[in-house]
Amino acid sequence: MNNSIRNVVIMGSGCAGHTAALYTARANLKPLVLEGHEPGGQLSLTTLVENFPGFPEGILGPELVENMRKQAARFGAEYHTAQVDQADLSQPPFVLTSGSRTFRTQSLIIASGASARWLGLPNEQALIGHGVSSCATCDGFFFSGKEIAVIGGGDSAMEEAIFLTRFANKVTLIHRRSEFRASKIMLERAQKNEKIQFLTDTVVDDVLDVKKNEVTALRLRNVKTGKNWEFPSNAMFLGIGHIPNTRVFAGQLEMDAEGYLKTTNHVFTRVAGVFACGDVQDRRYRQAITAAGSGCMAALEVEKFLEQH
Ligand code: NAP
């Protein structure tokens, strides 16, 4: 048990967490950032980021997030690897627990982001790492010269499909509707790519073959005609959105039906001294720049809160 009480602990190290760390470090609050299973957040799993202002040629996601980390560390932000498995927000100091370690803090910034969503197919979990993946940049390389299916109709799915054409002979983008949530520019880019074909109004009922310990085919169904068929594929990449990482706050903080933290005035939770920023509380914008912006807001509110208390 570490008995010292921190001014501020920041849970999460994506865009929101690093920005909150930068601002609270520059305010001399000596923030402690707890990095969980996915350090760097979603940016660390992406490729070229073209819409973060200040980089006219774009910047690689992992590089951008690493730069943010270095910038915060330069001003004294401290980073620990610790997946928070329990939180007690009943009274200050707030207590976070990670295995046998305990962190106590006068204020807390929750920037724990959101993790990839899975389809929930019978064979899906058994084939993760054997052809089923939610991270094209991590696993695409293993499918050089192969045929890949990408599931989803948003920007993530388009980005994954385009990226995977670097390796695959053919990428099939499978989407449950015929309208796309993706931005026009990303959709057009995918549509223009000769290696990408589209299968719409189609859902995946299962992925095969667990016995062979590799993906060989997807069991597909057309939602309009009801037709079922087996679609040969060497891999299935998911780009179907994310689930907010809020489990440890269940019963303590207000959440919406999907588990996103509810905030007022952008970053206030219902517990004084506990703020939330980034994708964990934003189901509307979910951009790197908005996450960074809300990280800044949370840091400024922490400063005010600590001055007043
Ligand atoms: P999203 O926009 O929520 O899209 C998720 C997609 O997955 C939707 O097409 C959805 O279908 C589909 N889906 C969800 N659950 C499904 C299920 N159980 N079975 C089949 N399909 C399912 O999520 P996202 O693509 O991850 O994007 C999130 C945010 O990040 C967006 O704001 C996006 O603009 C941003 N982003 C931007 C970039 C970029 O600008 N380069 C890259 C990636 C992400 P329905 O449409 O039918 O609901």
PDB file of C-alpha atoms in Angstrom, residues 69-286:
ATOM      1  CA  ARG A  69       3.525  11.365 -23.564  1.00  0.00           C
ATOM      2  CA  LYS A  70       7.053  12.796 -23.884  1.00  0.00           C
ATOM      3  CA  GLN A  71       5.693  16.329 -23.695  1.00  0.00           C
ATOM      4  CA  ALA A  72       3.780  15.608 -20.465  1.00  0.00           C
ATOM      5  CA  ALA A  73       6.734  13.714 -18.963  1.00  0.00           C
ATOM      6  CA  ARG A  74       9.043  16.671 -19.717  1.00  0.00           C
ATOM      7  CA  PHE A  75       6.961  18.742 -17.296  1.00  0.00           C
ATOM      8  CA  GLY A  76       7.028  16.088 -14.593  1.00  0.00           C
ATOM      9  CA  ALA A  77       4.045  13.793 -15.275  1.00  0.00           C
ATOM     10  CA  GLU A  78       4.776  10.363 -13.803  1.00  0.00           C
ATOM     11  CA  TYR A  79       3.640   7.209 -15.607  1.00  0.00           C
ATOM     12  CA  HIS A  80       2.944   3.796 -14.043  1.00  0.00           C
ATOM     13  CA  THR A  81       1.733   0.683 -15.789  1.00  0.00           C
ATOM     14  CA  ALA A  82      -1.335  -0.334 -13.788  1.00  0.00           C
ATOM     15  CA  GLN A  83      -4.667  -1.719 -14.896  1.00  0.00           C
ATOM     16  CA  VAL A  84      -7.170  -0.378 -12.380  1.00  0.00           C
ATOM     17  CA  ASP A  85      -9.398  -3.217 -11.185  1.00  0.00           C
ATOM     18  CA  GLN A  86     -11.215  -1.459  -8.344  1.00  0.00           C
ATOM     19  CA  ALA A  87     -12.145   2.096  -7.498  1.00  0.00           C
ATOM     20  CA  ASP A  88     -13.610   3.596  -4.351  1.00  0.00           C
ATOM     21  CA  LEU A  89     -15.010   7.062  -4.964  1.00  0.00           C
ATOM     22  CA  SER A  90     -17.198   7.120  -1.834  1.00  0.00           C
ATOM     23  CA  GLN A  91     -15.104   9.851  -0.201  1.00  0.00           C
ATOM     24  CA  PRO A  92     -11.819  11.634  -0.738  1.00  0.00           C
ATOM     25  CA  PRO A  93      -9.113  10.586  -0.956  1.00  0.00           C
ATOM     26  CA  PHE A  94     -10.316   8.393  -3.799  1.00  0.00           C
ATOM     27  CA  VAL A  95      -8.738   4.954  -3.862  1.00  0.00           C
ATOM     28  CA  LEU A  96      -7.765   3.022  -6.992  1.00  0.00           C
ATOM     29  CA  THR A  97      -6.507  -0.528  -6.782  1.00  0.00           C
ATOM     30  CA  SER A  98      -4.453  -2.466  -9.309  1.00  0.00           C
ATOM     31  CA  GLY A  99      -3.706  -5.982  -8.086  1.00  0.00           C
ATOM     32  CA  SER A 100      -1.816  -5.483  -4.815  1.00  0.00           C
ATOM     33  CA  ARG A 101      -1.090  -1.804  -5.473  1.00  0.00           C
ATOM     34  CA  THR A 102      -3.224   1.024  -4.175  1.00  0.00           C
ATOM     35  CA  PHE A 103      -3.247   4.643  -5.291  1.00  0.00           C
ATOM     36  CA  ARG A 104      -4.873   7.401  -3.237  1.00  0.00           C
ATOM     37  CA  THR A 105      -5.675  10.774  -4.677  1.00  0.00           C
ATOM     38  CA  GLN A 106      -7.495  14.006  -3.909  1.00  0.00           C
ATOM     39  CA  SER A 107      -8.779  14.285  -7.448  1.00  0.00           C
ATOM     40  CA  LEU A 108      -9.220  11.879 -10.328  1.00  0.00           C
ATOM     41  CA  ILE A 109      -9.359  12.286 -14.090  1.00  0.00           C
ATOM     42  CA  ILE A 110     -10.928   9.311 -15.825  1.00  0.00           C
ATOM     43  CA  ALA A 111      -9.546   9.049 -19.348  1.00  0.00           C
ATOM     44  CA  SER A 112      -9.803   5.292 -19.720  1.00  0.00           C
ATOM     45  CA  GLY A 113     -11.213   5.458 -23.251  1.00  0.00           C
ATOM     46  CA  ALA A 114     -13.013   2.689 -25.051  1.00  0.00           C
ATOM     47  CA  SER A 115     -11.911  -0.738 -26.293  1.00  0.00           C
ATOM     48  CA  ALA A 116     -12.727  -2.618 -29.468  1.00  0.00           C
ATOM     49  CA  ARG A 117     -16.165  -4.201 -29.680  1.00  0.00           C
ATOM     50  CA  TRP A 118     -16.493  -7.876 -30.668  1.00  0.00           C
ATOM     51  CA  LEU A 119     -19.373  -9.497 -32.517  1.00  0.00           C
ATOM     52  CA  GLY A 120     -20.033 -12.172 -29.891  1.00  0.00           C
ATOM     53  CA  LEU A 121     -19.962 -15.091 -32.371  1.00  0.00           C
ATOM     54  CA  PRO A 122     -19.713 -18.645 -31.004  1.00  0.00           C
ATOM     55  CA  ASN A 123     -16.141 -19.192 -32.347  1.00  0.00           C
ATOM     56  CA  GLU A 124     -14.894 -15.620 -32.233  1.00  0.00           C
ATOM     57  CA  GLN A 125     -12.951 -15.588 -28.959  1.00  0.00           C
ATOM     58  CA  ALA A 126     -11.300 -18.955 -29.684  1.00  0.00           C
ATOM     59  CA  LEU A 127      -9.883 -17.597 -32.946  1.00  0.00           C
ATOM     60  CA  ILE A 128      -8.586 -14.257 -31.659  1.00  0.00           C
ATOM     61  CA  GLY A 129      -4.918 -14.221 -32.575  1.00  0.00           C
ATOM     62  CA  HIS A 130      -5.532 -16.979 -35.137  1.00  0.00           C
ATOM     63  CA  GLY A 131      -7.111 -14.884 -37.844  1.00  0.00           C
ATOM     64  CA  VAL A 132      -9.647 -12.904 -35.817  1.00  0.00           C
ATOM     65  CA  SER A 133      -8.399  -9.447 -34.899  1.00  0.00           C
ATOM     66  CA  SER A 134      -9.541  -5.925 -34.068  1.00  0.00           C
ATOM     67  CA  CYS A 135      -6.235  -4.306 -34.939  1.00  0.00           C
ATOM     68  CA  ALA A 136      -5.162  -4.101 -38.566  1.00  0.00           C
ATOM     69  CA  THR A 137      -1.907  -2.328 -37.764  1.00  0.00           C
ATOM     70  CA  CYS A 138      -0.977  -5.031 -35.245  1.00  0.00           C
ATOM     71  CA  ASP A 139      -1.934  -8.131 -37.220  1.00  0.00           C
ATOM     72  CA  GLY A 140      -2.278  -7.184 -40.904  1.00  0.00           C
ATOM     73  CA  PHE A 141       1.272  -8.205 -41.679  1.00  0.00           C
ATOM     74  CA  PHE A 142       0.464 -11.872 -40.952  1.00  0.00           C
ATOM     75  CA  PHE A 143      -1.916 -11.991 -43.913  1.00  0.00           C
ATOM     76  CA  SER A 144       0.373 -11.049 -46.775  1.00  0.00           C
ATOM     77  CA  GLY A 145      -0.974 -12.441 -50.033  1.00  0.00           C
ATOM     78  CA  LYS A 146      -4.147 -13.675 -48.298  1.00  0.00           C
ATOM     79  CA  GLU A 147      -7.857 -12.821 -48.425  1.00  0.00           C
ATOM     80  CA  ILE A 148      -9.259 -10.784 -45.575  1.00  0.00           C
ATOM     81  CA  ALA A 149     -12.760  -9.835 -44.433  1.00  0.00           C
ATOM     82  CA  VAL A 150     -13.330  -6.558 -42.581  1.00  0.00           C
ATOM     83  CA  ILE A 151     -16.573  -6.070 -40.670  1.00  0.00           C
ATOM     84  CA  GLY A 152     -18.234  -2.678 -40.163  1.00  0.00           C
ATOM     85  CA  GLY A 153     -19.432   0.387 -42.016  1.00  0.00           C
ATOM     86  CA  GLY A 154     -17.787   3.263 -40.125  1.00  0.00           C
ATOM     87  CA  ASP A 155     -14.484   5.081 -40.495  1.00  0.00           C
ATOM     88  CA  SER A 156     -12.608   2.428 -38.530  1.00  0.00           C
ATOM     89  CA  ALA A 157     -13.710  -0.313 -40.933  1.00  0.00           C
ATOM     90  CA  MET A 158     -12.778   1.804 -43.984  1.00  0.00           C
ATOM     91  CA  GLU A 159      -9.413   2.660 -42.495  1.00  0.00           C
ATOM     92  CA  GLU A 160      -8.712  -0.986 -41.661  1.00  0.00           C
ATOM     93  CA  ALA A 161      -9.786  -2.189 -45.095  1.00  0.00           C
ATOM     94  CA  ILE A 162      -7.589   0.362 -46.870  1.00  0.00           C
ATOM     95  CA  PHE A 163      -4.625  -0.393 -44.628  1.00  0.00           C
ATOM     96  CA  LEU A 164      -4.998  -4.152 -45.111  1.00  0.00           C
ATOM     97  CA  THR A 165      -4.739  -3.847 -48.893  1.00  0.00           C
ATOM     98  CA  ARG A 166      -1.018  -3.304 -48.276  1.00  0.00           C
ATOM     99  CA  PHE A 167      -0.780  -6.972 -47.394  1.00  0.00           C
ATOM    100  CA  ALA A 168      -3.828  -8.799 -48.697  1.00  0.00           C
ATOM    101  CA  ASN A 169      -4.642  -9.839 -52.239  1.00  0.00           C
ATOM    102  CA  LYS A 170      -8.290  -9.085 -51.604  1.00  0.00           C
ATOM    103  CA  VAL A 171     -10.218  -7.361 -48.837  1.00  0.00           C
ATOM    104  CA  THR A 172     -13.967  -7.800 -48.511  1.00  0.00           C
ATOM    105  CA  LEU A 173     -15.770  -5.227 -46.431  1.00  0.00           C
ATOM    106  CA  ILE A 174     -18.885  -6.756 -44.924  1.00  0.00           C
ATOM    107  CA  HIS A 175     -21.540  -4.419 -43.560  1.00  0.00           C
ATOM    108  CA  ARG A 176     -24.951  -5.167 -42.086  1.00  0.00           C
ATOM    109  CA  ARG A 177     -26.697  -2.283 -43.901  1.00  0.00           C
ATOM    110  CA  SER A 178     -26.377  -0.646 -47.311  1.00  0.00           C
ATOM    111  CA  GLU A 179     -25.825   2.864 -45.887  1.00  0.00           C
ATOM    112  CA  PHE A 180     -22.496   3.696 -44.355  1.00  0.00           C
ATOM    113  CA  ARG A 181     -21.703   5.602 -41.199  1.00  0.00           C
ATOM    114  CA  ALA A 182     -18.210   6.335 -42.525  1.00  0.00           C
ATOM    115  CA  SER A 183     -17.252   9.850 -43.625  1.00  0.00           C
ATOM    116  CA  LYS A 184     -17.565  10.519 -47.345  1.00  0.00           C
ATOM    117  CA  ILE A 185     -13.831  10.859 -47.880  1.00  0.00           C
ATOM    118  CA  MET A 186     -13.002   7.536 -46.203  1.00  0.00           C
ATOM    119  CA  LEU A 187     -15.833   5.681 -47.946  1.00  0.00           C
ATOM    120  CA  GLU A 188     -14.771   6.995 -51.352  1.00  0.00           C
ATOM    121  CA  ARG A 189     -11.175   6.067 -50.715  1.00  0.00           C
ATOM    122  CA  ALA A 190     -12.212   2.498 -49.909  1.00  0.00           C
ATOM    123  CA  GLN A 191     -14.585   2.335 -52.882  1.00  0.00           C
ATOM    124  CA  LYS A 192     -11.854   3.465 -55.252  1.00  0.00           C
ATOM    125  CA  ASN A 193      -9.411   0.855 -53.994  1.00  0.00           C
ATOM    126  CA  GLU A 194      -9.358  -1.997 -56.505  1.00  0.00           C
ATOM    127  CA  LYS A 195      -8.471  -4.581 -53.899  1.00  0.00           C
ATOM    128  CA  ILE A 196     -11.585  -3.841 -51.820  1.00  0.00           C
ATOM    129  CA  GLN A 197     -14.965  -5.335 -52.575  1.00  0.00           C
ATOM    130  CA  PHE A 198     -18.150  -4.577 -50.635  1.00  0.00           C
ATOM    131  CA  LEU A 199     -20.760  -6.994 -49.315  1.00  0.00           C
ATOM    132  CA  THR A 200     -23.683  -5.056 -47.857  1.00  0.00           C
ATOM    133  CA  ASP A 201     -26.842  -6.110 -46.006  1.00  0.00           C
ATOM    134  CA  THR A 202     -24.780  -9.005 -44.756  1.00  0.00           C
ATOM    135  CA  VAL A 203     -24.067 -10.239 -41.242  1.00  0.00           C
ATOM    136  CA  VAL A 204     -21.600 -12.783 -39.908  1.00  0.00           C
ATOM    137  CA  ASP A 205     -23.204 -15.685 -38.062  1.00  0.00           C
ATOM    138  CA  ASP A 206     -19.926 -17.413 -37.216  1.00  0.00           C
ATOM    139  CA  VAL A 207     -16.280 -17.762 -38.087  1.00  0.00           C
ATOM    140  CA  LEU A 208     -14.593 -21.089 -38.927  1.00  0.00           C
ATOM    141  CA  ASP A 209     -12.511 -23.201 -38.190  1.00  0.00           C
ATOM    142  CA  VAL A 210     -11.701 -23.726 -34.521  1.00  0.00           C
ATOM    143  CA  LYS A 211     -10.474 -27.295 -35.100  1.00  0.00           C
ATOM    144  CA  LYS A 212      -7.834 -26.093 -37.541  1.00  0.00           C
ATOM    145  CA  ASN A 213      -6.955 -23.211 -35.185  1.00  0.00           C
ATOM    146  CA  GLU A 214      -7.134 -20.734 -38.052  1.00  0.00           C
ATOM    147  CA  VAL A 215      -9.732 -18.761 -39.929  1.00  0.00           C
ATOM    148  CA  THR A 216     -10.802 -20.528 -43.097  1.00  0.00           C
ATOM    149  CA  ALA A 217     -14.263 -19.082 -43.742  1.00  0.00           C
ATOM    150  CA  LEU A 218     -17.064 -16.902 -42.437  1.00  0.00           C
ATOM    151  CA  ARG A 219     -20.657 -18.053 -42.224  1.00  0.00           C
ATOM    152  CA  LEU A 220     -22.589 -15.162 -43.761  1.00  0.00           C
ATOM    153  CA  ARG A 221     -26.266 -14.282 -44.064  1.00  0.00           C
ATOM    154  CA  ASN A 222     -27.955 -11.718 -46.259  1.00  0.00           C
ATOM    155  CA  VAL A 223     -30.400  -9.897 -43.984  1.00  0.00           C
ATOM    156  CA  LYS A 224     -32.769  -9.053 -46.847  1.00  0.00           C
ATOM    157  CA  THR A 225     -32.975 -12.404 -48.626  1.00  0.00           C
ATOM    158  CA  GLY A 226     -32.108 -14.688 -45.694  1.00  0.00           C
ATOM    159  CA  LYS A 227     -29.573 -16.505 -47.893  1.00  0.00           C
ATOM    160  CA  ASN A 228     -26.786 -18.268 -45.911  1.00  0.00           C
ATOM    161  CA  TRP A 229     -23.415 -19.156 -47.303  1.00  0.00           C
ATOM    162  CA  GLU A 230     -19.853 -19.967 -46.361  1.00  0.00           C
ATOM    163  CA  PHE A 231     -17.441 -17.270 -47.473  1.00  0.00           C
ATOM    164  CA  PRO A 232     -13.784 -18.372 -47.698  1.00  0.00           C
ATOM    165  CA  SER A 233     -11.441 -15.992 -45.907  1.00  0.00           C
ATOM    166  CA  ASN A 234      -8.094 -16.207 -44.145  1.00  0.00           C
ATOM    167  CA  ALA A 235      -8.896 -13.549 -41.568  1.00  0.00           C
ATOM    168  CA  MET A 236     -11.672 -11.488 -40.035  1.00  0.00           C
ATOM    169  CA  PHE A 237     -10.858  -7.969 -38.837  1.00  0.00           C
ATOM    170  CA  LEU A 238     -13.442  -6.096 -36.812  1.00  0.00           C
ATOM    171  CA  GLY A 239     -14.091  -2.388 -37.133  1.00  0.00           C
ATOM    172  CA  ILE A 240     -17.460  -2.217 -35.403  1.00  0.00           C
ATOM    173  CA  GLY A 241     -16.888   0.438 -32.800  1.00  0.00           C
ATOM    174  CA  HIS A 242     -15.895   0.463 -29.184  1.00  0.00           C
ATOM    175  CA  ILE A 243     -17.107  -0.113 -25.633  1.00  0.00           C
ATOM    176  CA  PRO A 244     -16.220   2.452 -22.944  1.00  0.00           C
ATOM    177  CA  ASN A 245     -13.900   1.244 -20.172  1.00  0.00           C
ATOM    178  CA  THR A 246     -16.057   2.118 -17.185  1.00  0.00           C
ATOM    179  CA  ARG A 247     -16.654  -1.219 -15.464  1.00  0.00           C
ATOM    180  CA  VAL A 248     -14.816  -0.277 -12.263  1.00  0.00           C
ATOM    181  CA  PHE A 249     -17.122   2.706 -11.769  1.00  0.00           C
ATOM    182  CA  ALA A 250     -20.384   0.744 -11.991  1.00  0.00           C
ATOM    183  CA  GLY A 251     -22.758   1.864  -9.260  1.00  0.00           C
ATOM    184  CA  GLN A 252     -20.570   4.866  -8.389  1.00  0.00           C
ATOM    185  CA  LEU A 253     -20.842   7.130 -11.426  1.00  0.00           C
ATOM    186  CA  GLU A 254     -23.731   7.782 -13.763  1.00  0.00           C
ATOM    187  CA  MET A 255     -23.570   6.010 -17.114  1.00  0.00           C
ATOM    188  CA  ASP A 256     -25.779   5.776 -20.176  1.00  0.00           C
ATOM    189  CA  ALA A 257     -27.212   2.509 -21.487  1.00  0.00           C
ATOM    190  CA  GLU A 258     -23.958   1.669 -23.304  1.00  0.00           C
ATOM    191  CA  GLY A 259     -21.750   2.420 -20.307  1.00  0.00           C
ATOM    192  CA  TYR A 260     -20.442   5.850 -21.338  1.00  0.00           C
ATOM    193  CA  LEU A 261     -19.918   8.104 -18.319  1.00  0.00           C
ATOM    194  CA  LYS A 262     -22.452  10.895 -18.074  1.00  0.00           C
ATOM    195  CA  THR A 263     -20.890  14.305 -17.517  1.00  0.00           C
ATOM    196  CA  THR A 264     -22.178  17.843 -17.089  1.00  0.00           C
ATOM    197  CA  ASN A 265     -20.324  20.947 -18.297  1.00  0.00           C
ATOM    198  CA  HIS A 266     -18.249  18.597 -20.464  1.00  0.00           C
ATOM    199  CA  VAL A 267     -16.103  16.905 -17.802  1.00  0.00           C
ATOM    200  CA  PHE A 268     -17.870  16.914 -14.389  1.00  0.00           C
ATOM    201  CA  THR A 269     -19.099  13.615 -12.963  1.00  0.00           C
ATOM    202  CA  ARG A 270     -21.559  13.589 -10.075  1.00  0.00           C
ATOM    203  CA  VAL A 271     -18.679  13.072  -7.598  1.00  0.00           C
ATOM    204  CA  ALA A 272     -16.879  16.319  -6.713  1.00  0.00           C
ATOM    205  CA  GLY A 273     -13.211  16.001  -7.626  1.00  0.00           C
ATOM    206  CA  VAL A 274     -13.779  13.244 -10.202  1.00  0.00           C
ATOM    207  CA  PHE A 275     -13.682  14.341 -13.827  1.00  0.00           C
ATOM    208  CA  ALA A 276     -14.007  12.372 -17.060  1.00  0.00           C
ATOM    209  CA  CYS A 277     -12.670  13.187 -20.499  1.00  0.00           C
ATOM    210  CA  GLY A 278     -12.162  11.620 -23.913  1.00  0.00           C
ATOM    211  CA  ASP A 279     -13.928   8.611 -25.380  1.00  0.00           C
ATOM    212  CA  VAL A 280     -15.005   7.267 -21.992  1.00  0.00           C
ATOM    213  CA  GLN A 281     -17.596  10.065 -21.826  1.00  0.00           C
ATOM    214  CA  ASP A 282     -17.976  11.052 -25.468  1.00  0.00           C
ATOM    215  CA  ARG A 283     -20.134   8.927 -27.712  1.00  0.00           C
ATOM    216  CA  ARG A 284     -20.805  11.769 -30.117  1.00  0.00           C
ATOM    217  CA  TYR A 285     -17.517  13.154 -31.473  1.00  0.00           C
ATOM    218  CA  ARG A 286     -14.886  10.561 -30.546  1.00  0.00           C
TER     219      ARG A 286
END
